[in-house]
CSV table of C-alpha atoms and ligand atoms in Angstrom, one decimal:
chain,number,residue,atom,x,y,z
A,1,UNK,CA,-0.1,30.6,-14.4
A,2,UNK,CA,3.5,30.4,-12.8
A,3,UNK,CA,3.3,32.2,-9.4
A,4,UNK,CA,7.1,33.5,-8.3
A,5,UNK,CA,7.8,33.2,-4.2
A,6,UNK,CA,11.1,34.2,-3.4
A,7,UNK,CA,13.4,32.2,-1.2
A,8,UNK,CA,13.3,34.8,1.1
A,9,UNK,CA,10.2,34.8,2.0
A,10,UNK,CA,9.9,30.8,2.6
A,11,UNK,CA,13.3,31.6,5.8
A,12,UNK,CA,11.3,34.0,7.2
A,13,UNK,CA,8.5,32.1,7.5
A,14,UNK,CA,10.2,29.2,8.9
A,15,UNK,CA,12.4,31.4,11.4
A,16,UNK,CA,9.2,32.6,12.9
A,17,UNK,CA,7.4,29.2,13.0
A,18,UNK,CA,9.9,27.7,14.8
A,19,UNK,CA,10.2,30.4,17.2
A,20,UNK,CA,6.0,30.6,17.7
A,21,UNK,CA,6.1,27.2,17.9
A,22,UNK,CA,8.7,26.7,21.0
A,23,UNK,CA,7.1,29.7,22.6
A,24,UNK,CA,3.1,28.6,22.0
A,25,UNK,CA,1.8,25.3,23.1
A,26,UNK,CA,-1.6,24.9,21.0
A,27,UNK,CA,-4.9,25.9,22.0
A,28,UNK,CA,-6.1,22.8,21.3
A,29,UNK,CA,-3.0,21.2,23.8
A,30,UNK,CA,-4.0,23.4,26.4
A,31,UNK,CA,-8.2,22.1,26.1
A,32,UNK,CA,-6.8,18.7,26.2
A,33,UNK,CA,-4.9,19.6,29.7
A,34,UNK,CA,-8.2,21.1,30.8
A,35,UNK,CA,-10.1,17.8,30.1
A,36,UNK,CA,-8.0,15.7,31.5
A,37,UNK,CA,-8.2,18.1,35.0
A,38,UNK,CA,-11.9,17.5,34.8
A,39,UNK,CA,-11.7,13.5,34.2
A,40,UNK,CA,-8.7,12.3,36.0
A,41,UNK,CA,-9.1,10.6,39.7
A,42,UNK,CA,-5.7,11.4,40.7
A,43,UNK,CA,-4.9,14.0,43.0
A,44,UNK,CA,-1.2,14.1,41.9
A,45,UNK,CA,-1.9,13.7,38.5
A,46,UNK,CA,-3.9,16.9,38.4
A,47,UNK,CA,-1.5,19.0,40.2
A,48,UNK,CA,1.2,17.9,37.5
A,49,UNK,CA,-1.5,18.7,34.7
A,50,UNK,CA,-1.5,22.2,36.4
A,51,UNK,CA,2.1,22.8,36.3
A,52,UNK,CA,2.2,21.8,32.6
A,53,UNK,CA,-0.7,24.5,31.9
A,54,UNK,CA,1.1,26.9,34.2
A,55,UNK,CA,4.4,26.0,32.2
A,56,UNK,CA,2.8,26.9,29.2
A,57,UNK,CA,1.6,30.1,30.2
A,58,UNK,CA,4.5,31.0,31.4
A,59,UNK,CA,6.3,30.3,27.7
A,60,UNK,CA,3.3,32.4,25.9
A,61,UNK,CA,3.7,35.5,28.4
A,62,UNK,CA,7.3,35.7,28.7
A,63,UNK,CA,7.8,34.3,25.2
A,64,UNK,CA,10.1,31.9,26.3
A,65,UNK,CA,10.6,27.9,24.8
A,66,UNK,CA,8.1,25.9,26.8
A,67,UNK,CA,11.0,23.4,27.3
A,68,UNK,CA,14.4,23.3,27.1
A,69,UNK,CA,14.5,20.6,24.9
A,70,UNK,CA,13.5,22.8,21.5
A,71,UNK,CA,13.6,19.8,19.3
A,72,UNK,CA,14.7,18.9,16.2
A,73,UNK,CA,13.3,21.2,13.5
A,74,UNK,CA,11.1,18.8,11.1
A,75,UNK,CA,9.5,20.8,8.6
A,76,UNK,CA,6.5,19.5,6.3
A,77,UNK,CA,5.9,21.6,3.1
A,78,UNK,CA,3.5,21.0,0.8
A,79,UNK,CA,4.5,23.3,-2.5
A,80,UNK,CA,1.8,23.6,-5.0
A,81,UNK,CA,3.1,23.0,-8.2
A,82,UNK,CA,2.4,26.0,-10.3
A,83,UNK,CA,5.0,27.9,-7.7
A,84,UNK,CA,8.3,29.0,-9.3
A,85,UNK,CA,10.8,29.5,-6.1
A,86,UNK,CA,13.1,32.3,-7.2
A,87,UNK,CA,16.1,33.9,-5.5
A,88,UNK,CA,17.7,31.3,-3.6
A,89,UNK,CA,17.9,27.5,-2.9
A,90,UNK,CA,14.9,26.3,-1.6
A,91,UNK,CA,16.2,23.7,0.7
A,92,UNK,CA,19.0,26.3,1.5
A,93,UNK,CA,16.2,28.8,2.2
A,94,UNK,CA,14.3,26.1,4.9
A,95,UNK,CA,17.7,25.8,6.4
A,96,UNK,CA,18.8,29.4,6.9
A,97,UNK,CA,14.8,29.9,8.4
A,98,UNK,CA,15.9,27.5,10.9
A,99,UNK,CA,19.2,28.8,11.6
A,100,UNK,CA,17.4,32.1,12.2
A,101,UNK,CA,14.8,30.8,14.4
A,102,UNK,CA,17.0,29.1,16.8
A,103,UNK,CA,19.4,31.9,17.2
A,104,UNK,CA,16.9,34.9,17.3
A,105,UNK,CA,14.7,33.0,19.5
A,106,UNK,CA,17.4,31.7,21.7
A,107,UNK,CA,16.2,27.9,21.6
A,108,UNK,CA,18.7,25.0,22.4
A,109,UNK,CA,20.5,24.1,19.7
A,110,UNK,CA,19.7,20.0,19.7
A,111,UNK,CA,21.5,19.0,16.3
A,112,UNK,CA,24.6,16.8,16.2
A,113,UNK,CA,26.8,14.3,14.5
A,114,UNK,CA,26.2,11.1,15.8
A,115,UNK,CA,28.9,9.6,16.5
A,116,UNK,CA,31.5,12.8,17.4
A,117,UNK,CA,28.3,14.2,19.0
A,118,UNK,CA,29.7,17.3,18.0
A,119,UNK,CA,26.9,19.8,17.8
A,120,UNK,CA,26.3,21.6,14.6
A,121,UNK,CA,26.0,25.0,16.1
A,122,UNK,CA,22.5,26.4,14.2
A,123,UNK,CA,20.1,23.3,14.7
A,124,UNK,CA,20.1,22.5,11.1
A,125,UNK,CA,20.3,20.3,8.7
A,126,UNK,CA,16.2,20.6,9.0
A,127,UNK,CA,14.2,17.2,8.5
A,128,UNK,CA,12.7,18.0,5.3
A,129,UNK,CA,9.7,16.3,4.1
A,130,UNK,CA,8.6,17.6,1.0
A,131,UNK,CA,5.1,16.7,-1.2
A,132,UNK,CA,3.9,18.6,-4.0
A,133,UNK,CA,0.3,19.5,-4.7
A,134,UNK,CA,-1.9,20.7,-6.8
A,135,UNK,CA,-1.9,25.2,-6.9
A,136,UNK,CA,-0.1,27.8,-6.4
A,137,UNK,CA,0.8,28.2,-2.5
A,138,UNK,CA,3.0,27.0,-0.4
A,139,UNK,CA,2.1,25.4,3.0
A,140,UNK,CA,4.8,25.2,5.9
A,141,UNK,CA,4.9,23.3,8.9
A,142,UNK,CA,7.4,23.4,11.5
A,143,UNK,CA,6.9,20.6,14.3
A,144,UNK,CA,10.3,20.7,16.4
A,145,UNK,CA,10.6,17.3,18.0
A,146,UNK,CA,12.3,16.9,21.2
A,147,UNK,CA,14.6,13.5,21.7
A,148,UNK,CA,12.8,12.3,24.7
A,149,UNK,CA,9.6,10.9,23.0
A,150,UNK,CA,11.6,10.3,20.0
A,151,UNK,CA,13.9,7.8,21.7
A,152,UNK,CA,10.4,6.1,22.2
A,153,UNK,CA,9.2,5.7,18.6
A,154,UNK,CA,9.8,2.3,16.7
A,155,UNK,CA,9.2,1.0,13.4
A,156,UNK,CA,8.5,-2.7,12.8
A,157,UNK,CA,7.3,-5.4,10.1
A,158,UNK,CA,4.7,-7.5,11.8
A,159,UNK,CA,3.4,-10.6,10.5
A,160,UNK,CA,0.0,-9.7,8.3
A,161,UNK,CA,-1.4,-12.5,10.1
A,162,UNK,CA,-1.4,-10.8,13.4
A,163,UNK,CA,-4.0,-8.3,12.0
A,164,UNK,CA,-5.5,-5.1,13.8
A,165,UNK,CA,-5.2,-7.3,17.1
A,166,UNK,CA,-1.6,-7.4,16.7
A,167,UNK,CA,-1.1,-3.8,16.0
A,168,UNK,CA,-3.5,-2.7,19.0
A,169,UNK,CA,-1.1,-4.9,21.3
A,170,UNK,CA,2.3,-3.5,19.8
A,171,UNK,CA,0.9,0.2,20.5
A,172,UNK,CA,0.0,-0.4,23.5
A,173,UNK,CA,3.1,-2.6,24.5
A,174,UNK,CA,5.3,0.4,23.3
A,175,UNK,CA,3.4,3.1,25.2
A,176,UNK,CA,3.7,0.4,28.4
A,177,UNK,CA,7.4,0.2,28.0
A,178,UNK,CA,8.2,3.9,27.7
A,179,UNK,CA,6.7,4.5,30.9
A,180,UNK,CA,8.1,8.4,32.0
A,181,UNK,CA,10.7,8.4,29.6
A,182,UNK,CA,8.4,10.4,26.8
A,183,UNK,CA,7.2,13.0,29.3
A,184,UNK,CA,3.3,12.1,28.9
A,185,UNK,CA,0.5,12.9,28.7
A,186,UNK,CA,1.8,11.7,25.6
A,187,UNK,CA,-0.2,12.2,22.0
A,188,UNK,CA,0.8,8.9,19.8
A,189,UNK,CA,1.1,8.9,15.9
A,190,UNK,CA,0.0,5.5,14.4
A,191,UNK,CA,1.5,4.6,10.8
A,192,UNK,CA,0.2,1.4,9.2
A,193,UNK,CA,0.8,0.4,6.0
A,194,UNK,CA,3.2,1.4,2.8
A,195,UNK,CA,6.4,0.8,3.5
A,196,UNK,CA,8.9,0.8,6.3
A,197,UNK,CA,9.9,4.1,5.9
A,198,UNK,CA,6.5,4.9,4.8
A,199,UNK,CA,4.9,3.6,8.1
A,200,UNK,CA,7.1,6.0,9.9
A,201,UNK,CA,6.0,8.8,7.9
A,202,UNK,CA,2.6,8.2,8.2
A,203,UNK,CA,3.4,8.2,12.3
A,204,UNK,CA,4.8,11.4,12.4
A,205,UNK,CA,2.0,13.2,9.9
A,206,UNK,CA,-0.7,12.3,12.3
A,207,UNK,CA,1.1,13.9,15.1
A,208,UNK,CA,0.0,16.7,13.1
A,209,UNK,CA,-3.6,16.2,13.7
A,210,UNK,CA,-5.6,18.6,16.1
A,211,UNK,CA,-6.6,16.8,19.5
A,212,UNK,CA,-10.0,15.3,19.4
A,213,UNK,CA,-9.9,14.8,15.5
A,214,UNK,CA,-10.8,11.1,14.5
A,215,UNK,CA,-9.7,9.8,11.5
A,216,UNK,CA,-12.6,10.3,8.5
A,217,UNK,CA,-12.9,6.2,8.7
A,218,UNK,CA,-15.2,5.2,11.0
A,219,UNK,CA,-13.5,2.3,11.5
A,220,UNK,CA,-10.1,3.6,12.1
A,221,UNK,CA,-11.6,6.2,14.4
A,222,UNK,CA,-13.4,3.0,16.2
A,223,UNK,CA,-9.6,1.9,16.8
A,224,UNK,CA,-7.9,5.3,18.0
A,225,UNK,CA,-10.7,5.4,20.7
A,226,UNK,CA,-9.9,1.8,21.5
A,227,UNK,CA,-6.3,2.2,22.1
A,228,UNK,CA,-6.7,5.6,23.6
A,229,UNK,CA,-8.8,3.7,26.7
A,230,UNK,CA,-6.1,0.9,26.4
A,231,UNK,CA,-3.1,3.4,27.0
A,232,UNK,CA,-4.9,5.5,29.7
A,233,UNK,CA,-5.7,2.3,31.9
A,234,UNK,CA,-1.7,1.8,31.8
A,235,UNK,CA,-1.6,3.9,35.0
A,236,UNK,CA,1.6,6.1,34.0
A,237,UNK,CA,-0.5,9.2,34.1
A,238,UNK,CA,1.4,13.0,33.6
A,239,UNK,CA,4.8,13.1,33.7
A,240,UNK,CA,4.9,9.2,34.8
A,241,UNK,CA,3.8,10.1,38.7
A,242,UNK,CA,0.2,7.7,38.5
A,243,UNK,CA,-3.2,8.6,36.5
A,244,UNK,CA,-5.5,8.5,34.2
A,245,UNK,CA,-4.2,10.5,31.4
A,246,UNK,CA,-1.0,8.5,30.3
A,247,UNK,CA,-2.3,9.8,26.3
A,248,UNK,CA,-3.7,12.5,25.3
A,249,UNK,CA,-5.0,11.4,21.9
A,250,UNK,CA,-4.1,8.3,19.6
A,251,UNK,CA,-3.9,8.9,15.8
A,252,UNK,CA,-4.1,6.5,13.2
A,253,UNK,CA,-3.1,6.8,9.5
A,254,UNK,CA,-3.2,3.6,7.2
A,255,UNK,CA,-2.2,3.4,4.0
A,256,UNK,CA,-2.0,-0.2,1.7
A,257,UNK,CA,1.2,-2.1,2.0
A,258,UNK,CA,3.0,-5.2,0.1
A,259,UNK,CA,1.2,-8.3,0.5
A,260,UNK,CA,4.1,-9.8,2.5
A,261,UNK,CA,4.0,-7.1,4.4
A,262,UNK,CA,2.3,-5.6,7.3
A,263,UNK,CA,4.4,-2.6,8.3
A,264,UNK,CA,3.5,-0.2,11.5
A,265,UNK,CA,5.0,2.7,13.1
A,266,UNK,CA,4.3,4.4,16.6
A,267,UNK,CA,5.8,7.9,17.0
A,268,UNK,CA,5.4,9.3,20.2
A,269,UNK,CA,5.0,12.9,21.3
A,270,UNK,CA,5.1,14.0,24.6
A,271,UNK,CA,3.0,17.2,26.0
A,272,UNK,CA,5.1,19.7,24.2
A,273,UNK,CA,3.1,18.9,20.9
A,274,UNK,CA,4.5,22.0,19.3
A,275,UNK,CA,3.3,22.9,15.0
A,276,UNK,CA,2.7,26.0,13.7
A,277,UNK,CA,1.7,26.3,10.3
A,278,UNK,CA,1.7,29.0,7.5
A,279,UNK,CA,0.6,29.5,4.0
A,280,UNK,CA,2.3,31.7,1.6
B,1,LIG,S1,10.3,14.7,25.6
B,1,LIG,FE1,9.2,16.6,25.2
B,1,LIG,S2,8.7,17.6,27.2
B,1,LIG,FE2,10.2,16.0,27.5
B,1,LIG,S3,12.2,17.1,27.5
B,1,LIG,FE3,11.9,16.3,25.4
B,1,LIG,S4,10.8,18.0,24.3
B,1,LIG,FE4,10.6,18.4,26.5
């Protein structure tokens, strides 16, 4: 059985994801700022990890974007495959969402051609990463990503022989290196594996994960935890003024690779971890 969504209905769900998602910092953000408030031994860094709480609040009760920096709009969808999009261009329909969202909600407009740097006026073209799955919904995710913590994301090809010691040290060598620049407490996406573009993929995704979620394998979750203490012993703490809570959360997603190969990814997020999600 074919089920018909209209195009329309796919741009209003995106317009209002990325406007709930620039206004609304996630619950389970906020619980993480509340932990780290409990656990941290630095006086400064718990007054910054109040501001960012009271920052927050402020965005849910005036319904303002939580920063000015409102991000590129990436967008995950996940279309089942028994869904027959009708009245429009799908990618067309994602794009005008997003060109709705940004001006309705009155968030910065961030995209631009790179080398004019002249801006594009609605924040699209979207980043569109598309899969399609079994059924007959549609699942969108808008996750705008700001340019700071971006700017601190790489993509390499270590040598397999390195192994999982290798790839703990590059993470953590990364986070080290971007010091303040990501505005931490940070959450960092871990890609291992597939390809090179893959790996980067596999980064972003688990940005996507809810704070305190360890990946299903044991062993992999062993690892998160591992780096996680690594990072927060770096000393940058909130917003780069000294602590204990440099990272929220490490995620890891592996996936195999090419036997030459032995690809990783570390995409980092900084505090404004904003995705919203909605199934149509
Ligand atoms: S890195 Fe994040 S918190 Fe910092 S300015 Fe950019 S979007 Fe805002």
């Amino acid at each position: 059985m074919i089920r018909e969504i209209a195009a329309r209905e796919i741009t209003t769900a995106v317009r209002d994801l990325c406007i709930d998602a620039n206004y609304n910092l996630g619950d389970d953000v906020l619980q993480a700022f509340d932990r780290a408030l409990h656990s941290d031994t630095s006086e400064t860094a718990r007054e910054v990890l109040k501001e960012l709480k009271e920052n927050a609040q402020i965005a849910r009760d005036e319904k303002v974007p939580l920063c000015q920096d409102t991000g590129l709009a990436v967008v995950f969808v996940e279309l089942g495959q028994d869904v027959h999009i009708t009245g429009g261009d799908f990618t067309k329909a994602i794009n005008e969402g997003v060109r709705q969202g940004y001006n309705n909600g009155y968030l910065r407009k961030s995209a631009c051609d790179p080398i004019t740097r002249k801006n594009t006026g609605d924040n699209t073209p979207a980043i569109i990463h598309l899969e399609i799955v079994p059924g007959d919904k549609v699942k969108i995710i808008v996750a705008p990503k700001g340019g700071g913590s971006e700017n601190m994301s790489r993509v390499t090809m270590l040598t397999p022989a390195v192994g999982m010691e290798g790839i703990k040290d590059f993470v953590v060598q990364r986070v080290q290196e971007s010091g303040a620049n990501p505005c931490p407490p940070t959450i960092i996406g871990v890609g291992v594996g597939g390809t090179f573009e893959r790996s980067a993929l596999l980064a972003k995704k688990a940005l996507l994960r809810t704070l305190g979620k360890r990946n299903p394998r044991p062993e992999l979750a062993r690892i998160e935890e591992e780096i996680l203490a690594r990072v927060n012993k770096l000393g940058i703490g909130p917003m780069g003024y000294g602590g204990d809570t440099t990272s929220l959360d490490v995620f890891l997603e592996m996936e195999p690779c090419h036997i030459a190969s032995l690809p990783v990814a570390v995409n980092v997020q900084c505090h404004s971890a904003r995705h919203k999600e909605a199934v149509l």
